[in-house]
Coordinates of C-alpha atoms in Angstrom, one line a residue:
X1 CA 0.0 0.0 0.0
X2 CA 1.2 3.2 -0.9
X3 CA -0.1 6.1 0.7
X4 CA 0.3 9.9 0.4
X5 CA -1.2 13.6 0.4
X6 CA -4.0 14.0 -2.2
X7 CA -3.2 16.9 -4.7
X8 CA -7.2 18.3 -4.1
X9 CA -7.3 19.1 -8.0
X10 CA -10.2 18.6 -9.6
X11 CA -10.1 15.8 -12.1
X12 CA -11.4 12.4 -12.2
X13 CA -11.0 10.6 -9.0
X14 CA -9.7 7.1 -10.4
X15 CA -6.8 8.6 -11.3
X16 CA -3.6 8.9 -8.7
X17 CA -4.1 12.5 -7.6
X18 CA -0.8 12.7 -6.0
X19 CA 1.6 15.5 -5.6
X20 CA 4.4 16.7 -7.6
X21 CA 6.7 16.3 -5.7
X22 CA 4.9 13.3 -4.0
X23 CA 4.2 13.6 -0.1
X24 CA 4.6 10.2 1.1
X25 CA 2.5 9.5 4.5
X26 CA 4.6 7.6 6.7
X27 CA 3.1 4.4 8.6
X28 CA 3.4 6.5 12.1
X29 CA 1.6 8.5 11.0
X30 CA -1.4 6.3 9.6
X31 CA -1.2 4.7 12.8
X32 CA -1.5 8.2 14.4
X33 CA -5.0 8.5 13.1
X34 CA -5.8 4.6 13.8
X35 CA -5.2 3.9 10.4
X36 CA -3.7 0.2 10.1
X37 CA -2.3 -2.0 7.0
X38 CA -0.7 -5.7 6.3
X39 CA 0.8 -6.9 3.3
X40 CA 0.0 -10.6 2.8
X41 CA 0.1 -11.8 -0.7
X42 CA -2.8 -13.5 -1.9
X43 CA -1.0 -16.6 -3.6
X44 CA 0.9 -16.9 -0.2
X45 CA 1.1 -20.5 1.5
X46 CA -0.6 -19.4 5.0
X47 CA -2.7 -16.4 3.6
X48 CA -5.8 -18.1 5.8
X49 CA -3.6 -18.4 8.8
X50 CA -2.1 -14.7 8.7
X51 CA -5.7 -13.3 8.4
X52 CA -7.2 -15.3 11.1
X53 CA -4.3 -14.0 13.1
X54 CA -5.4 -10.5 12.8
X55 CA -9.1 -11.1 13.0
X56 CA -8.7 -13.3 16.6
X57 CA -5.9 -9.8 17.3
X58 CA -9.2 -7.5 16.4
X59 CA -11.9 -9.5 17.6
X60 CA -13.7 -9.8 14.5
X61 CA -16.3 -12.6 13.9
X62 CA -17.8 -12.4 10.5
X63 CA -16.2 -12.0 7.0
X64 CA -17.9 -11.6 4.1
X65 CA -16.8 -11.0 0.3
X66 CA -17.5 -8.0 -1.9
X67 CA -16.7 -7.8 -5.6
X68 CA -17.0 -4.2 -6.6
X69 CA -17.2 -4.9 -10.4
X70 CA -20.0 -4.5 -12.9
X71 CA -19.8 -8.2 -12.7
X72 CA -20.2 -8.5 -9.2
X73 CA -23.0 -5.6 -8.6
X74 CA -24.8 -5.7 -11.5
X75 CA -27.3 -2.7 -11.5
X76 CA -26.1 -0.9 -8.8
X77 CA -22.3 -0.5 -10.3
X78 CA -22.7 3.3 -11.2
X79 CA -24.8 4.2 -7.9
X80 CA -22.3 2.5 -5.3
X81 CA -19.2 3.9 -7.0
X82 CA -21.0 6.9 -6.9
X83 CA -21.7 6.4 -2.9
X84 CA -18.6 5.1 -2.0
X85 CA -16.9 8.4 -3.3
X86 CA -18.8 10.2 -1.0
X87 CA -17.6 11.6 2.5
X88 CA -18.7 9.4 5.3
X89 CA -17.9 7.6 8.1
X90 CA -18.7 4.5 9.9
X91 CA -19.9 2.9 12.9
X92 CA -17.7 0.3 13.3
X93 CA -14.1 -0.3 11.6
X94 CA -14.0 -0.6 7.8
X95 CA -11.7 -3.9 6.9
X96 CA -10.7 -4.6 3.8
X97 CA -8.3 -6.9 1.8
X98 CA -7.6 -6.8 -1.7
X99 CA -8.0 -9.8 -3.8
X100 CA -8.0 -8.5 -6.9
X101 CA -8.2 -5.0 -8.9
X102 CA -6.9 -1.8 -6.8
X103 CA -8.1 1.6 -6.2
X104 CA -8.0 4.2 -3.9
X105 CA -8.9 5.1 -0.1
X106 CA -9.2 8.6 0.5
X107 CA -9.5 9.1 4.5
X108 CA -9.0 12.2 6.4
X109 CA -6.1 12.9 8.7
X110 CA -7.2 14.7 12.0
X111 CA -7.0 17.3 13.0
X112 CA -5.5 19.1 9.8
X113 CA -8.3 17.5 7.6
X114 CA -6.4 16.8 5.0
X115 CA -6.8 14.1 2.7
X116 CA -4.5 11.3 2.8
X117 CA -4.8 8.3 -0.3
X118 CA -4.2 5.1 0.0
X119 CA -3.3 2.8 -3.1
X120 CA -4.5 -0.4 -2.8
X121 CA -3.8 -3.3 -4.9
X122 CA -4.2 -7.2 -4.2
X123 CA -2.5 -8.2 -0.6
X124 CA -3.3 -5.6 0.6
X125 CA -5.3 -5.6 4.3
X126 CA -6.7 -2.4 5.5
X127 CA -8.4 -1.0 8.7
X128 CA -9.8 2.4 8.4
X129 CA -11.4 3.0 12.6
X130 CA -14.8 4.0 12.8
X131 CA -16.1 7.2 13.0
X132 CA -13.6 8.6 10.3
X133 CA -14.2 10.5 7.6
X134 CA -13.2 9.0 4.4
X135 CA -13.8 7.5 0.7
X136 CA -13.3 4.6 -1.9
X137 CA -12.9 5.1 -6.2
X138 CA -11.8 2.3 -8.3
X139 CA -8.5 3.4 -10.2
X140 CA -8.6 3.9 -14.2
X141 CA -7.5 0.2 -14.4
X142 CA -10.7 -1.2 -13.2
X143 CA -12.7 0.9 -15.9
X144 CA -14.1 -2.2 -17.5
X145 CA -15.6 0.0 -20.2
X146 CA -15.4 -0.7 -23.6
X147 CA -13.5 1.9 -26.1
X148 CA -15.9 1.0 -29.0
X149 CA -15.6 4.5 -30.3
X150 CA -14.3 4.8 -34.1
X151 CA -11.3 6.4 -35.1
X152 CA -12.0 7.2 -38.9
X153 CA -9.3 6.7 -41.0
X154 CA -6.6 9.2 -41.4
X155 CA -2.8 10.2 -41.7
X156 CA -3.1 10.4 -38.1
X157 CA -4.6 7.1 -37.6
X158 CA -2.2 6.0 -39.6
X159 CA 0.5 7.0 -36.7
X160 CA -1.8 5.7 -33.9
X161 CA 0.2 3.4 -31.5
X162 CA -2.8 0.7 -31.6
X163 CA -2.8 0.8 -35.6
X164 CA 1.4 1.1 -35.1
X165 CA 1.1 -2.7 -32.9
X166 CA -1.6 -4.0 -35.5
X167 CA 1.0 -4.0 -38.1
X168 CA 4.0 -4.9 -36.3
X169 CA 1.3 -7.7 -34.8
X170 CA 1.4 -8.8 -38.4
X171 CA 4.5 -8.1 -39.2
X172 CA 4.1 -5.3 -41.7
X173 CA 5.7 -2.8 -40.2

């Protein structure tokens, strides 16, 4: 997990956001706010093991599975990216662990209010505390929209790097 200040320019939020030069966040200082992360590879050989131990650590008793993909939520895809990109908070802690795909937490560091991301990707396990204000966007990897839009042909398209790999793809160029 990488995390750092977010730039707060305006823009489409599945992109990075960070600033140049970057402001890392250091670990102290997630932990600070309550914020806490593991790294355990999800191919490892005691993935189950290393979870349970920080569930029996945390007292949790339930687990559940989420896929946030158009697969996964159907319908409702475009309304709960929509809602988890809002400002909010929780009642009880937020836990998650990546299994696949990546995106962003947004959560805000107290009492500056400033907003610190957190890059996700698989392996990694997350624990935002409840009661603290904070957000969740896909990244552009995970936009599993088609680019069906045509490109009409041109001395331009002629140059473009897809057309450029179709013919070396082919062995034409």
């Amino acid at each position: 997990m990488r995390a750092y200040y977010f730039d707060n320019l305006p823009g489409d939020q599945r992109l990075p956001h960070d600033s140049i030069p970057s402001r890392p966040v250091s670990d102290e200082s997630l932990a600070a706010i309550n914020v806490h992360h593991w790294r355990i590879p999800v191919d490892c050989g005691d993935c189950e093991e290393q979870l349970n131990a920080v569930a029996k650590e945390r007292g949790y008793r339930n687990r559940d599975t989420l896929s946030i993909s158009k697969e996964g939520l159907g319908d409702l895809y475009e309304e709960k990216i929509k809602g988890f990109y809002q400002e909010h908070i929780h009642e009880d802690e937020e836990i998650r662990y990546i299994l696949e795909g990546s995106g962003f937490f947004d959560i805000r560091e107290a009492p500056q209010d400033a907003w610190i991301r957190l890059a996700v990707t698989p392996g990694d396990l997350l624990v935002v505390p409840a009661g603290i204000y904070h957000r969740f966007t896909l990244d552009e990897r995970n936009n599993d929209e088609p680019k069906w839009h045509a490109i009409y042909r041109s001395s331009e398209t002629d140059q473009n790097p897809h057309r450029l790999e179709y013919l070396r793809s082919i062995q034409v160029a």
